């Protein structure tokens, strides 16, 4: 976490509630306005709730992009996404996630999250968490699914836990990029400079949460390409087994968006998936992503 601005340290409490979902992960925060100063005690409570529930849904946040950025920065420095084409004008910290086209061109990344993944796992320091703010929602579809990777790890057999605990895997942003471009001509071709920003990274197959000490699976169908030092066929078989296990229904919360929801999830604990939106319906959200630390 970063230090709060002096004006916020002693701000009045907002007396909000944290209401856990009847789900494997998640809680909603009701009665908090993040456009107003959040004092140290309240922020500490929010931070603990995020660690406890892994997904926090802040209801009815009618905030500006700068307020979105300022709140996100309370948790750490922010990523600038490699797809600079879809940065919000004058706010490079915000990635536009949208299927909307204006003047024949996409305004945002329309096929974000079509495979299960943890954000930025392809960098040496993957994301701590992401905050997605609803701008325009479709009348149907558009849900986001979250899978609890602590539960995925804890439910593995002791034999499989023992086998995978020392293993490392390669993560690559490019793993499915051209496959996605083939399906979606609006996804931009990467420049050489962009490709150089997303060189593959090697991560532990099982990571330890740096704040809670809990272990979690840390492989994804989107970005994980191979397990290091295993023959390809053995790596492929093991990854397929872990991918299928990690997203079993008993680990998953499905978020149905409401207007002005701000959803903050922990990329160290979870994977997520976009369930999809009908092509003829408009959807737009703004995303910030917090820089994390090196997995261990």
CSV table of C-alpha atoms in Angstrom, one decimal:
chain,number,residue,atom,x,y,z
A,1,UNK,CA,0.0,0.0,0.0
A,2,UNK,CA,1.1,3.6,-0.5
A,3,UNK,CA,0.8,6.3,2.0
A,4,UNK,CA,-2.5,8.2,2.1
A,5,UNK,CA,-2.6,11.9,1.3
A,6,UNK,CA,-2.5,14.0,4.4
A,7,UNK,CA,-6.0,15.2,3.7
A,8,UNK,CA,-7.3,11.7,4.0
A,9,UNK,CA,-5.6,10.4,7.1
A,10,UNK,CA,-8.1,12.0,9.5
A,11,UNK,CA,-11.1,12.2,7.2
A,12,UNK,CA,-14.5,11.3,8.8
A,13,UNK,CA,-15.5,7.6,8.6
A,14,UNK,CA,-18.0,6.8,5.9
A,15,UNK,CA,-19.6,3.9,8.0
A,16,UNK,CA,-19.7,1.4,5.1
A,17,UNK,CA,-20.7,-2.3,5.2
A,18,UNK,CA,-18.8,-5.3,3.8
A,19,UNK,CA,-21.3,-8.0,2.9
A,20,UNK,CA,-19.8,-11.4,1.9
A,21,UNK,CA,-21.4,-13.2,-1.0
A,22,UNK,CA,-22.8,-16.7,-0.7
A,23,UNK,CA,-20.1,-17.8,-3.1
A,24,UNK,CA,-16.5,-19.2,-3.0
A,25,UNK,CA,-15.1,-15.7,-3.2
A,26,UNK,CA,-16.3,-12.1,-3.0
A,27,UNK,CA,-18.1,-9.4,-1.0
A,28,UNK,CA,-19.8,-6.2,-1.7
A,29,UNK,CA,-19.0,-2.9,-0.2
A,30,UNK,CA,-22.1,-0.8,0.5
A,31,UNK,CA,-22.2,2.9,1.7
A,32,UNK,CA,-18.7,3.9,0.6
A,33,UNK,CA,-18.1,6.7,-1.8
A,34,UNK,CA,-14.5,6.4,-3.1
A,35,UNK,CA,-14.6,9.9,-4.6
A,36,UNK,CA,-14.5,11.2,-1.0
A,37,UNK,CA,-11.5,11.0,1.4
A,38,UNK,CA,-11.0,7.6,3.0
A,39,UNK,CA,-9.3,7.8,6.4
A,40,UNK,CA,-6.6,5.4,7.5
A,41,UNK,CA,-8.8,3.3,9.7
A,42,UNK,CA,-11.4,2.8,6.9
A,43,UNK,CA,-8.7,2.0,4.3
A,44,UNK,CA,-7.1,-0.5,6.6
A,45,UNK,CA,-10.5,-2.2,6.9
A,46,UNK,CA,-10.9,-2.2,3.1
A,47,UNK,CA,-7.5,-3.7,2.7
A,48,UNK,CA,-8.3,-6.5,5.1
A,49,UNK,CA,-11.6,-7.2,3.4
A,50,UNK,CA,-9.8,-7.5,0.1
A,51,UNK,CA,-7.4,-10.0,1.5
A,52,UNK,CA,-10.2,-12.0,3.2
A,53,UNK,CA,-12.6,-12.0,0.2
A,54,UNK,CA,-10.3,-11.6,-2.8
A,55,UNK,CA,-13.0,-9.7,-4.8
A,56,UNK,CA,-14.6,-6.5,-3.6
A,57,UNK,CA,-17.6,-5.0,-5.4
A,58,UNK,CA,-18.0,-1.3,-4.6
A,59,UNK,CA,-21.6,-0.4,-5.5
A,60,UNK,CA,-22.8,2.7,-7.3
A,61,UNK,CA,-19.4,4.5,-7.7
A,62,UNK,CA,-20.2,7.5,-9.8
A,63,UNK,CA,-16.6,8.6,-10.1
A,64,UNK,CA,-14.3,10.3,-12.6
A,65,UNK,CA,-11.3,8.5,-14.3
A,66,UNK,CA,-8.9,10.5,-12.0
A,67,UNK,CA,-10.8,9.4,-8.9
A,68,UNK,CA,-10.6,5.8,-10.1
A,69,UNK,CA,-6.8,6.2,-10.6
A,70,UNK,CA,-6.3,7.9,-7.2
A,71,UNK,CA,-8.2,5.2,-5.3
A,72,UNK,CA,-6.3,2.5,-7.2
A,73,UNK,CA,-3.0,4.1,-6.3
A,74,UNK,CA,-3.7,3.8,-2.6
A,75,UNK,CA,-2.9,0.1,-3.1
A,76,UNK,CA,0.3,0.6,-5.1
A,77,UNK,CA,1.8,1.9,-8.3
A,78,UNK,CA,-0.2,1.3,-11.5
A,79,UNK,CA,0.6,-0.5,-14.7
A,80,UNK,CA,0.6,1.1,-18.2
A,81,UNK,CA,-0.8,-1.6,-20.4
A,82,UNK,CA,1.2,-2.6,-23.5
A,83,UNK,CA,-1.9,-1.9,-25.7
A,84,UNK,CA,-1.4,1.8,-25.7
A,85,UNK,CA,-4.0,2.1,-28.5
A,86,UNK,CA,-6.7,1.6,-25.9
A,87,UNK,CA,-5.5,3.9,-23.2
A,88,UNK,CA,-8.1,6.5,-22.0
A,89,UNK,CA,-7.1,9.9,-23.4
A,90,UNK,CA,-5.1,11.9,-20.9
A,91,UNK,CA,-5.2,8.9,-18.5
A,92,UNK,CA,-2.7,6.3,-19.6
A,93,UNK,CA,-3.2,4.3,-16.4
A,94,UNK,CA,-6.7,3.3,-17.6
A,95,UNK,CA,-7.2,0.6,-20.2
A,96,UNK,CA,-10.6,0.8,-22.0
A,97,UNK,CA,-12.3,-2.6,-22.1
A,98,UNK,CA,-15.1,-2.3,-24.7
A,99,UNK,CA,-16.7,-3.7,-27.8
A,100,UNK,CA,-17.9,-0.3,-29.0
A,101,UNK,CA,-16.6,1.1,-32.3
A,102,UNK,CA,-16.6,4.8,-33.2
A,103,UNK,CA,-15.9,6.0,-36.7
A,104,UNK,CA,-15.3,2.4,-37.7
A,105,UNK,CA,-12.5,1.9,-35.1
A,106,UNK,CA,-12.7,0.1,-31.7
A,107,UNK,CA,-12.4,2.4,-28.7
A,108,UNK,CA,-11.1,-0.4,-26.4
A,109,UNK,CA,-10.1,-4.0,-26.1
A,110,UNK,CA,-13.2,-5.8,-27.1
A,111,UNK,CA,-12.1,-9.4,-26.4
A,112,UNK,CA,-10.4,-9.0,-23.1
A,113,UNK,CA,-10.6,-12.0,-20.8
A,114,UNK,CA,-11.9,-14.6,-23.2
A,115,UNK,CA,-9.6,-17.2,-21.6
A,116,UNK,CA,-9.1,-17.8,-17.9
A,117,UNK,CA,-6.1,-15.8,-16.6
A,118,UNK,CA,-4.5,-13.7,-13.9
A,119,UNK,CA,-3.6,-10.2,-15.1
A,120,UNK,CA,0.0,-9.5,-16.2
A,121,UNK,CA,1.3,-13.0,-15.1
A,122,UNK,CA,3.6,-12.7,-18.2
A,123,UNK,CA,5.8,-10.1,-16.5
A,124,UNK,CA,8.4,-10.7,-13.8
A,125,UNK,CA,6.2,-8.7,-11.3
A,126,UNK,CA,2.6,-9.7,-12.1
A,127,UNK,CA,-0.3,-7.6,-11.0
A,128,UNK,CA,-1.3,-7.3,-7.4
A,129,UNK,CA,-4.9,-6.6,-8.5
A,130,UNK,CA,-7.2,-4.9,-11.0
A,131,UNK,CA,-10.1,-2.4,-10.6
A,132,UNK,CA,-12.7,-2.5,-13.3
A,133,UNK,CA,-15.3,0.3,-13.4
A,134,UNK,CA,-18.6,-0.1,-15.3
A,135,UNK,CA,-19.3,2.8,-17.8
A,136,UNK,CA,-21.9,1.3,-20.1
A,137,UNK,CA,-23.5,-2.1,-19.6
A,138,UNK,CA,-25.4,-4.4,-22.0
A,139,UNK,CA,-29.0,-5.5,-21.3
A,140,UNK,CA,-27.8,-9.1,-21.3
A,141,UNK,CA,-24.5,-10.9,-21.0
A,142,UNK,CA,-21.3,-9.2,-20.0
A,143,UNK,CA,-20.7,-11.2,-16.8
A,144,UNK,CA,-17.3,-11.8,-15.3
A,145,UNK,CA,-16.3,-15.0,-13.5
A,146,UNK,CA,-13.7,-15.3,-10.8
A,147,UNK,CA,-12.1,-18.6,-9.7
A,148,UNK,CA,-10.5,-18.9,-6.2
A,149,UNK,CA,-7.0,-20.4,-6.7
A,150,UNK,CA,-6.4,-20.9,-3.0
A,151,UNK,CA,-9.3,-23.4,-3.0
A,152,UNK,CA,-8.0,-24.9,-6.2
A,153,UNK,CA,-4.6,-25.6,-4.6
A,154,UNK,CA,-6.1,-26.8,-1.3
A,155,UNK,CA,-8.4,-29.3,-3.0
A,156,UNK,CA,-5.6,-31.0,-4.9
A,157,UNK,CA,-4.5,-34.5,-3.7
A,158,UNK,CA,-1.4,-34.4,-1.5
A,159,UNK,CA,0.5,-36.4,-4.2
A,160,UNK,CA,-0.2,-33.8,-6.9
A,161,UNK,CA,0.6,-30.9,-4.5
A,162,UNK,CA,3.9,-32.6,-3.7
A,163,UNK,CA,4.6,-33.1,-7.4
A,164,UNK,CA,3.9,-29.5,-8.6
A,165,UNK,CA,5.1,-27.5,-5.6
A,166,UNK,CA,8.7,-27.2,-6.9
A,167,UNK,CA,7.8,-26.6,-10.6
A,168,UNK,CA,8.1,-23.4,-12.6
A,169,UNK,CA,6.2,-22.5,-15.8
A,170,UNK,CA,6.6,-20.0,-18.6
A,171,UNK,CA,4.0,-17.3,-19.1
A,172,UNK,CA,3.7,-15.4,-22.4
A,173,UNK,CA,1.5,-12.5,-23.4
A,174,UNK,CA,1.9,-13.7,-27.0
A,175,UNK,CA,0.7,-17.3,-26.2
A,176,UNK,CA,-2.8,-16.8,-27.8
A,177,UNK,CA,-2.4,-13.3,-29.3
A,178,UNK,CA,-2.4,-14.3,-32.9
A,179,UNK,CA,-5.2,-16.8,-32.3
A,180,UNK,CA,-7.3,-14.0,-30.8
A,181,UNK,CA,-6.4,-11.7,-33.7
A,182,UNK,CA,-7.6,-14.3,-36.2
A,183,UNK,CA,-11.0,-14.3,-34.5
A,184,UNK,CA,-11.1,-10.6,-33.9
A,185,UNK,CA,-9.6,-8.4,-36.7
A,186,UNK,CA,-10.0,-5.3,-34.4
A,187,UNK,CA,-7.3,-6.6,-32.0
A,188,UNK,CA,-4.2,-4.6,-33.1
A,189,UNK,CA,-1.1,-6.1,-34.6
A,190,UNK,CA,1.7,-5.6,-32.1
A,191,UNK,CA,4.7,-3.4,-33.0
A,192,UNK,CA,8.2,-4.7,-32.4
A,193,UNK,CA,8.5,-2.3,-29.5
A,194,UNK,CA,5.3,-3.7,-27.9
A,195,UNK,CA,6.6,-7.3,-28.4
A,196,UNK,CA,9.8,-6.4,-26.6
A,197,UNK,CA,7.8,-5.1,-23.6
A,198,UNK,CA,6.2,-8.5,-23.1
A,199,UNK,CA,9.1,-11.0,-23.1
A,200,UNK,CA,8.0,-14.3,-21.5
A,201,UNK,CA,8.5,-14.7,-17.7
A,202,UNK,CA,9.0,-17.8,-15.6
A,203,UNK,CA,6.8,-18.1,-12.5
A,204,UNK,CA,6.2,-20.7,-9.8
A,205,UNK,CA,3.3,-23.1,-10.6
A,206,UNK,CA,2.2,-22.6,-7.0
A,207,UNK,CA,2.7,-19.1,-5.6
A,208,UNK,CA,2.5,-18.0,-2.0
A,209,UNK,CA,0.4,-14.9,-1.3
A,210,UNK,CA,2.9,-12.3,-0.1
A,211,UNK,CA,0.5,-10.8,2.5
A,212,UNK,CA,-1.5,-13.8,3.8
A,213,UNK,CA,1.0,-16.7,3.2
A,214,UNK,CA,-1.7,-18.8,1.6
A,215,UNK,CA,-0.7,-20.9,-1.4
A,216,UNK,CA,-2.5,-20.7,-4.8
A,217,UNK,CA,-2.3,-22.3,-8.2
A,218,UNK,CA,-0.6,-19.9,-10.6
A,219,UNK,CA,-1.1,-21.2,-14.1
A,220,UNK,CA,-3.6,-20.1,-16.8
A,221,UNK,CA,-4.9,-21.3,-20.1
A,222,UNK,CA,-4.4,-17.8,-21.5
A,223,UNK,CA,-0.7,-17.2,-20.7
A,224,UNK,CA,1.0,-20.4,-19.4
A,225,UNK,CA,2.8,-22.1,-22.3
A,226,UNK,CA,4.9,-24.8,-20.7
A,227,UNK,CA,6.3,-26.2,-17.5
A,228,UNK,CA,10.0,-25.7,-17.4
A,229,UNK,CA,12.2,-28.8,-17.5
A,230,UNK,CA,9.4,-31.2,-18.4
A,231,UNK,CA,9.1,-33.0,-21.8
A,232,UNK,CA,6.5,-31.2,-23.9
A,233,UNK,CA,3.9,-34.0,-23.8
A,234,UNK,CA,4.2,-34.3,-20.0
A,235,UNK,CA,4.0,-30.5,-19.6
A,236,UNK,CA,0.9,-30.4,-21.8
A,237,UNK,CA,-0.8,-33.2,-19.9
A,238,UNK,CA,-0.1,-31.7,-16.5
A,239,UNK,CA,-1.2,-28.2,-17.5
A,240,UNK,CA,-4.4,-29.5,-19.0
A,241,UNK,CA,-5.2,-31.3,-15.7
A,242,UNK,CA,-4.4,-28.1,-13.7
A,243,UNK,CA,-6.4,-25.8,-16.0
A,244,UNK,CA,-9.5,-28.0,-15.8
A,245,UNK,CA,-9.2,-28.4,-12.0
A,246,UNK,CA,-8.6,-24.7,-11.3
A,247,UNK,CA,-11.9,-23.5,-12.7
A,248,UNK,CA,-14.3,-26.1,-11.2
A,249,UNK,CA,-17.7,-24.6,-10.5
A,250,UNK,CA,-17.2,-24.9,-6.7
A,251,UNK,CA,-14.4,-22.4,-6.9
A,252,UNK,CA,-16.2,-19.8,-9.0
A,253,UNK,CA,-18.2,-16.6,-8.4
A,254,UNK,CA,-20.1,-15.1,-11.3
A,255,UNK,CA,-20.4,-11.4,-11.2
A,256,UNK,CA,-23.5,-9.8,-12.8
A,257,UNK,CA,-22.7,-6.2,-13.3
A,258,UNK,CA,-24.8,-3.3,-12.0
A,259,UNK,CA,-24.5,0.3,-13.1
A,260,UNK,CA,-21.4,2.0,-11.7
A,261,UNK,CA,-20.0,-1.1,-10.1
A,262,UNK,CA,-16.3,-0.9,-9.3
A,263,UNK,CA,-14.9,-4.4,-9.0
A,264,UNK,CA,-11.4,-4.9,-7.4
A,265,UNK,CA,-9.9,-8.4,-7.5
A,266,UNK,CA,-6.7,-10.0,-6.3
A,267,UNK,CA,-4.6,-11.4,-9.1
A,268,UNK,CA,-2.5,-13.3,-6.6
A,269,UNK,CA,-5.5,-15.3,-5.4
A,270,UNK,CA,-7.8,-15.6,-8.5
A,271,UNK,CA,-8.2,-16.1,-12.2
A,272,UNK,CA,-11.0,-14.4,-14.1
A,273,UNK,CA,-12.9,-14.8,-17.3
A,274,UNK,CA,-15.2,-12.6,-19.4
A,275,UNK,CA,-18.4,-14.6,-20.1
A,276,UNK,CA,-19.0,-12.6,-23.3
A,277,UNK,CA,-21.4,-9.9,-24.6
A,278,UNK,CA,-23.7,-10.2,-27.7
A,279,UNK,CA,-22.1,-8.3,-30.6
A,280,UNK,CA,-25.0,-5.9,-31.0
A,281,UNK,CA,-25.0,-4.7,-27.4
A,282,UNK,CA,-22.6,-2.1,-26.1
A,283,UNK,CA,-20.3,-2.7,-23.2
A,284,UNK,CA,-17.6,-0.4,-21.8
A,285,UNK,CA,-15.5,-0.5,-18.6
A,286,UNK,CA,-12.4,1.3,-17.4
A,287,UNK,CA,-9.6,-0.8,-15.9
A,288,UNK,CA,-6.6,0.1,-13.7
A,289,UNK,CA,-4.1,-2.5,-12.8
A,290,UNK,CA,-1.8,-2.4,-9.7
A,291,UNK,CA,1.8,-3.5,-10.0
A,292,UNK,CA,2.6,-6.5,-7.8
A,293,UNK,CA,5.8,-8.2,-6.7
A,294,UNK,CA,7.9,-11.2,-7.8
A,295,UNK,CA,6.0,-14.5,-7.1
A,296,UNK,CA,7.6,-17.0,-4.8
